[in-house]
PDB file of C-alpha atoms in Angstrom:
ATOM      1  CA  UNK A   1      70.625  29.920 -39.685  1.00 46.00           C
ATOM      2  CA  UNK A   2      70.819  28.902 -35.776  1.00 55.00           C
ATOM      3  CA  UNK A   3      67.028  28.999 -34.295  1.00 57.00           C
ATOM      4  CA  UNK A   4      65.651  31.549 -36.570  1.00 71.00           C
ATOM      5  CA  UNK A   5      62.608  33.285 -35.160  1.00 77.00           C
ATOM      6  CA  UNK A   6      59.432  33.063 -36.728  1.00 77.00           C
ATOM      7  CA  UNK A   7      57.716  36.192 -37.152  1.00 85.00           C
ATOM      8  CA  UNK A   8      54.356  37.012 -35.547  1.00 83.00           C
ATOM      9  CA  UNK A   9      51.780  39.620 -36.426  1.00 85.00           C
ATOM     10  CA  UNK A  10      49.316  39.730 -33.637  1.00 81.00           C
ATOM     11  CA  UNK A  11      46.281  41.826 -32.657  1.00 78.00           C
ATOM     12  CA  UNK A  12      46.613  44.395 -30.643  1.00 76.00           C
ATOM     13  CA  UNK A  13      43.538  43.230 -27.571  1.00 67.00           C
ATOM     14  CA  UNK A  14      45.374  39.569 -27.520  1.00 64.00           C
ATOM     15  CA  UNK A  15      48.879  40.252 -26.321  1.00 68.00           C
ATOM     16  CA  UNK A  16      48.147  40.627 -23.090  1.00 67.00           C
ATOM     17  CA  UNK A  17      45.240  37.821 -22.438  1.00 66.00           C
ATOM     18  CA  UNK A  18      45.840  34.130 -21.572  1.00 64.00           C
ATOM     19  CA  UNK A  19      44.706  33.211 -24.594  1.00 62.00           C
ATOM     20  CA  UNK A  20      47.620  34.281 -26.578  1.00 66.00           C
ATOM     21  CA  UNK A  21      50.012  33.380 -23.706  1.00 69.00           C
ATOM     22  CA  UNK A  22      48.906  29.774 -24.032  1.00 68.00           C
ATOM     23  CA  UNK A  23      49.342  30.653 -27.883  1.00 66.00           C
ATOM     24  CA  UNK A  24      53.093  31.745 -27.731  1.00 67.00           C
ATOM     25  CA  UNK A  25      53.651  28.690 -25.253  1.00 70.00           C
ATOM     26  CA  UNK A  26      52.312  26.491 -27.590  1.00 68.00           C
ATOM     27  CA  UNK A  27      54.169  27.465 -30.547  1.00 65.00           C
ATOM     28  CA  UNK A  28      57.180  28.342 -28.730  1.00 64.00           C
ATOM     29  CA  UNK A  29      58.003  31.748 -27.092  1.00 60.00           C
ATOM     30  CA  UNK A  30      61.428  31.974 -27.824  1.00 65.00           C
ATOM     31  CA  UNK A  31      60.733  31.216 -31.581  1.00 77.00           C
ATOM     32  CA  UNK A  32      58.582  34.533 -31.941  1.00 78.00           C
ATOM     33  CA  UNK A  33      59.404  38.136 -33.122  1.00 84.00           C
ATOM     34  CA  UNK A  34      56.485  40.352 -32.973  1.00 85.00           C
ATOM     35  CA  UNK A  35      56.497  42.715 -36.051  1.00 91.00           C
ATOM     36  CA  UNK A  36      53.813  45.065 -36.729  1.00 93.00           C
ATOM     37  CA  UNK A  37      51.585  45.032 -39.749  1.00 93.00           C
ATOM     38  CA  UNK A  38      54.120  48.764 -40.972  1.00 94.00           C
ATOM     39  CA  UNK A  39      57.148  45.672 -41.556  1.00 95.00           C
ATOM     40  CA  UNK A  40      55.675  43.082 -43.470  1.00 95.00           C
ATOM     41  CA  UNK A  41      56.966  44.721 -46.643  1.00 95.00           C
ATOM     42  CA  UNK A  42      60.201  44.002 -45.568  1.00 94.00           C
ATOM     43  CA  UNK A  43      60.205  40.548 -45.650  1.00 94.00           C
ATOM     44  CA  UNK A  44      61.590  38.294 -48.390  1.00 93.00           C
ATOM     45  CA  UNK A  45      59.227  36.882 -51.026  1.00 94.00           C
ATOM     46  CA  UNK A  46      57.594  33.628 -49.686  1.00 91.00           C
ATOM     47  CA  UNK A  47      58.214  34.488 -45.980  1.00 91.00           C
ATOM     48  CA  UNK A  48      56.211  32.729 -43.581  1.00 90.00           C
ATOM     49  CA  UNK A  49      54.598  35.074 -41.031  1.00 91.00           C
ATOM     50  CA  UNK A  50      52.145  33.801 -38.091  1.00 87.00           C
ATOM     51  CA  UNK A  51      49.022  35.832 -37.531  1.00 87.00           C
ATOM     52  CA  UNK A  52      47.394  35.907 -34.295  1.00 81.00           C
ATOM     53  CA  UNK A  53      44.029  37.321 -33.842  1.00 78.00           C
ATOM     54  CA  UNK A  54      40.107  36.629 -33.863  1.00 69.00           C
ATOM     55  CA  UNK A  55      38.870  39.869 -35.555  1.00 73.00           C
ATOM     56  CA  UNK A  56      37.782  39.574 -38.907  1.00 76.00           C
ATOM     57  CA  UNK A  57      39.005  42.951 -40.114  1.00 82.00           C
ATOM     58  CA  UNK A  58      42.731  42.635 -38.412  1.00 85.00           C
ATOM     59  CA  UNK A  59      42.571  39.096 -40.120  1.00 85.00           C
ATOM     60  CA  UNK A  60      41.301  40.561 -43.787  1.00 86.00           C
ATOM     61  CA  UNK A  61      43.921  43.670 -43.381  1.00 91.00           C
ATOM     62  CA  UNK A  62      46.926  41.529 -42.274  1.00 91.00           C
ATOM     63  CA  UNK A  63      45.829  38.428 -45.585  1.00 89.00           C
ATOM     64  CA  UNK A  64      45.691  41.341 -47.742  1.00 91.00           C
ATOM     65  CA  UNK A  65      49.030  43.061 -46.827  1.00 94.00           C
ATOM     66  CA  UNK A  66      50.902  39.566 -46.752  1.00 93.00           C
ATOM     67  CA  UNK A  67      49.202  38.622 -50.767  1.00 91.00           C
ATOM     68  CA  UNK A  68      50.406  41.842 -51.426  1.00 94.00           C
ATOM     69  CA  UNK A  69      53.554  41.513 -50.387  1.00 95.00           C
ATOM     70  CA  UNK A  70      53.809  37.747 -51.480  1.00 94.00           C
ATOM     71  CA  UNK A  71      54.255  36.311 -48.474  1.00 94.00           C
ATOM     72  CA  UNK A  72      52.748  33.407 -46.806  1.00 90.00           C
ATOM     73  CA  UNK A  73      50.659  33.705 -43.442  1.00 89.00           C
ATOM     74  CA  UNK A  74      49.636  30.855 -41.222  1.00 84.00           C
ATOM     75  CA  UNK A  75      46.941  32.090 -38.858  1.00 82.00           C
ATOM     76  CA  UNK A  76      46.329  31.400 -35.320  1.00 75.00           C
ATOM     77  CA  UNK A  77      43.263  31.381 -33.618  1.00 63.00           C
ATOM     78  CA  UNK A  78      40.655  32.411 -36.005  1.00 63.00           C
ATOM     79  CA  UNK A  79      38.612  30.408 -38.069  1.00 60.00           C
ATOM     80  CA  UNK A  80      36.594  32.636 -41.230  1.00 58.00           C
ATOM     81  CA  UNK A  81      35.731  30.039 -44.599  1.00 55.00           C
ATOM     82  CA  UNK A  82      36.643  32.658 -46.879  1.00 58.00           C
ATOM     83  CA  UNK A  83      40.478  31.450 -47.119  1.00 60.00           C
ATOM     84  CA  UNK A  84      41.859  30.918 -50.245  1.00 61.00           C
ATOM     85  CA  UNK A  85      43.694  27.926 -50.502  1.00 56.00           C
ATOM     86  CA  UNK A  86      47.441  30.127 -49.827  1.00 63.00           C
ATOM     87  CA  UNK A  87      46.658  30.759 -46.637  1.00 65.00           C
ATOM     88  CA  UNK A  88      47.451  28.050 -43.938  1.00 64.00           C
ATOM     89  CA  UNK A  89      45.432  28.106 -40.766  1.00 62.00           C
ATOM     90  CA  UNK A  90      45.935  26.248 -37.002  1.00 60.00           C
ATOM     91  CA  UNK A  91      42.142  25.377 -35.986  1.00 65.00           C
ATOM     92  CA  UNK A  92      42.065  25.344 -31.838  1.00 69.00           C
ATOM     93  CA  UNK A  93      40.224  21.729 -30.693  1.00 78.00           C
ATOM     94  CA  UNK A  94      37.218  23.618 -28.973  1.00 80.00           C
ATOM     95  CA  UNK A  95      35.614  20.337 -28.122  1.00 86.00           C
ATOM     96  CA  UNK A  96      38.766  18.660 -26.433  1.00 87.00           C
ATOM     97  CA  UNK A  97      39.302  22.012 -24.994  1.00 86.00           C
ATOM     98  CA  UNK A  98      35.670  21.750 -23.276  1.00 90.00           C
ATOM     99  CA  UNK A  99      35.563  18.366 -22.718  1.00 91.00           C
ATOM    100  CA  UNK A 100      38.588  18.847 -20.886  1.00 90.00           C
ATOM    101  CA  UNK A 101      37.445  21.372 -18.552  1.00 91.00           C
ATOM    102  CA  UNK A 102      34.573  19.937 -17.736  1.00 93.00           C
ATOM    103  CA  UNK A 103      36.527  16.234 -16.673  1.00 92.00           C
ATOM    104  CA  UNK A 104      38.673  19.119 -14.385  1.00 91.00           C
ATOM    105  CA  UNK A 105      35.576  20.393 -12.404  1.00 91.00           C
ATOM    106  CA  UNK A 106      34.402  16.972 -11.780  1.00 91.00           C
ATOM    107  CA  UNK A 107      37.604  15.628 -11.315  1.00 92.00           C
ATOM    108  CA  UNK A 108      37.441  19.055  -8.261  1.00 91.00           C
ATOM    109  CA  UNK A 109      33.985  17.174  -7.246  1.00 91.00           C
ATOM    110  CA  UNK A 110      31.851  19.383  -8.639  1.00 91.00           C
ATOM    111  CA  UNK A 111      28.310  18.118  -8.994  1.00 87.00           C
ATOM    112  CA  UNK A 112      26.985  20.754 -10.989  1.00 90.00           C
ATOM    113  CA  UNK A 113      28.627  22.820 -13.953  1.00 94.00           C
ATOM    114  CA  UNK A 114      27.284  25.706 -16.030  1.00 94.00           C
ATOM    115  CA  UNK A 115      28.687  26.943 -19.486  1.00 94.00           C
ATOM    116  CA  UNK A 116      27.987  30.903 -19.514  1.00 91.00           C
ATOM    117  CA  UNK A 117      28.262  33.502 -22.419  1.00 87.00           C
ATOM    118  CA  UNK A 118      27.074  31.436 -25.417  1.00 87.00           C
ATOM    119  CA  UNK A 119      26.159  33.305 -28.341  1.00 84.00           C
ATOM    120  CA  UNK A 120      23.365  31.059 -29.865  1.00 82.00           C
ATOM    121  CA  UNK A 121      24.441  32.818 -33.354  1.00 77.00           C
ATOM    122  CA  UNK A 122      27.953  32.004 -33.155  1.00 75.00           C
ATOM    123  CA  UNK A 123      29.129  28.326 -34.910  1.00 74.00           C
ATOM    124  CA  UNK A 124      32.396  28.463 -32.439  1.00 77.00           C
ATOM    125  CA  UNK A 125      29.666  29.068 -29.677  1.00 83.00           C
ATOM    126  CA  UNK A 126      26.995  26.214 -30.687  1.00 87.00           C
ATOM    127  CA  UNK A 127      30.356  23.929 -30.840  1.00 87.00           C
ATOM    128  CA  UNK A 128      31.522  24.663 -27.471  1.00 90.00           C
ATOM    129  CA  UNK A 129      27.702  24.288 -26.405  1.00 93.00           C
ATOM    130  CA  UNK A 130      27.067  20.586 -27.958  1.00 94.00           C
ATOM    131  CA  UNK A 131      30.505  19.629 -26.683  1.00 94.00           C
ATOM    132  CA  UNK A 132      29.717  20.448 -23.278  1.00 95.00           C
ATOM    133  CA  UNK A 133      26.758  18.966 -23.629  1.00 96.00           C
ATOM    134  CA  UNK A 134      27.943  15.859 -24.570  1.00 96.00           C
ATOM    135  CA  UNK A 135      30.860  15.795 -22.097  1.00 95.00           C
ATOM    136  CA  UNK A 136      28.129  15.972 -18.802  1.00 95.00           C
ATOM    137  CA  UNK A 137      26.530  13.146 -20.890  1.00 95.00           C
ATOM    138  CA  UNK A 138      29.306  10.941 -21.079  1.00 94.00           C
ATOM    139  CA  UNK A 139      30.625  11.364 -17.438  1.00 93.00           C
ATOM    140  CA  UNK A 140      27.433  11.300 -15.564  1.00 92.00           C
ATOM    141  CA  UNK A 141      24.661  10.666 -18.042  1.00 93.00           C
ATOM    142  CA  UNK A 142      22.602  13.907 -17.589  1.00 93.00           C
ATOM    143  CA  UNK A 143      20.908  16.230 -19.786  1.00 95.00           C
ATOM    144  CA  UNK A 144      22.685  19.649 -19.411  1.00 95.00           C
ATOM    145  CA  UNK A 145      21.313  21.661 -21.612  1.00 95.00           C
ATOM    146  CA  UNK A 146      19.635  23.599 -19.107  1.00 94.00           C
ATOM    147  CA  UNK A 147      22.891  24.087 -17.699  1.00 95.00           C
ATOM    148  CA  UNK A 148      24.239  26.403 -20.683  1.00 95.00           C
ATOM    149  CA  UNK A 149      23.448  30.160 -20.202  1.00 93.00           C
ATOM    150  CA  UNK A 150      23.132  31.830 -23.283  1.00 90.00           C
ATOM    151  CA  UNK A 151      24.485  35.925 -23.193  1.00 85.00           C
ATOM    152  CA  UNK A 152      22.824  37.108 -26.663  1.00 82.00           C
ATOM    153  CA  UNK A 153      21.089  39.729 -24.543  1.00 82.00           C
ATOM    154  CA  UNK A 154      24.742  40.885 -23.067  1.00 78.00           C
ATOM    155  CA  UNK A 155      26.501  39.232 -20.269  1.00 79.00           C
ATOM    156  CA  UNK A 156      24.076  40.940 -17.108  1.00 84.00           C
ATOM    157  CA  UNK A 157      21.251  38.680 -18.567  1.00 84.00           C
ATOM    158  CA  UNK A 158      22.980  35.947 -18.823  1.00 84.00           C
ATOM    159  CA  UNK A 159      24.426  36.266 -14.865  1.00 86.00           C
ATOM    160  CA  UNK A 160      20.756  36.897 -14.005  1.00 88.00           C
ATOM    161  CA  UNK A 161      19.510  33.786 -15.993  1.00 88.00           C
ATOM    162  CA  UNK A 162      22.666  31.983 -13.352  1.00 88.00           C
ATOM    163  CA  UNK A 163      21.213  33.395 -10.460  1.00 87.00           C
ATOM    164  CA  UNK A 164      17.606  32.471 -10.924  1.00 85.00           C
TER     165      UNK A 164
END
């Protein structure tokens, strides 16, 4: 087969966000052919498809329709424990991916940084938190915790927590 495409399931609210621009790039936007969840079925036993989303029902539905269909999914973007060990998954380098934004902004000259929207009850969140954290730390050997503004009371709260 000459450059076959690899076919991509993806969800919906991420086709049209950087995020899963900087996904396709990444993997290779030429390489993809977006099916919908309706085709799966007709793919060959043992067909790798690549599933794109962070939802964990539109991850749950697509692993159930590709077991049922015996195929093999390698998902993008999303990290849930409760794989079984069929399903591959790419895991996204949150702390390089901080760490390397915040070298940017003071690379710009900025003196002072903030990290907004945490979820204090989100793992992802507390690992983007400590990694920024530990980035200001390394470059200029502050403290910013008191730089992260935390948006468990919605994201109005957590501009006003900015402001004062």
């Amino acid at each position: 087969m000459k450059n076959p495409k690899i076919p991509a399931v993806v969800e919906k609210i991420h086709q049209k966000s950087v995020w899963y621009t900087e996904i396709l790039a990444g993997i290779g936007k030429q390489k993809i052919e977006l099916v919908e969840l309706e085709e799966l079925e007709l793919f060959s036993k043992n067909a790798v498809i690549c599933v794109v989303c962070s939802t964990k029902h539109f991850l749950e539905k697509t692993v159930s329709l590709c077991k049922k269909y015996k195929l093999r999914p390698i998902v993008v973007g999303t990290e849930f424990a409760d794989f079984d060990s069929r399903i591959s998954s790419i895991k996204t380098n949150r702390k390089d991916a901080v760490s390397g934004l915040v070298r940017y902004c003071k690379s710009l000259g900025r003196d002072r940084i903030a990290l907004l929207g945490v979820n204090n009850f989100s793992n992802i969140d507390t690992e983007k938190r400590n990694a920024f954290v530990q980035a200001l730390r390394t470059l200029d050997g502050i403290d910013a915790t008191s730089d992260v503004y935390p948006s468990d009371d919605g994201a109005e709260s957590c501009i006003d927590l900015l402001l004062d």
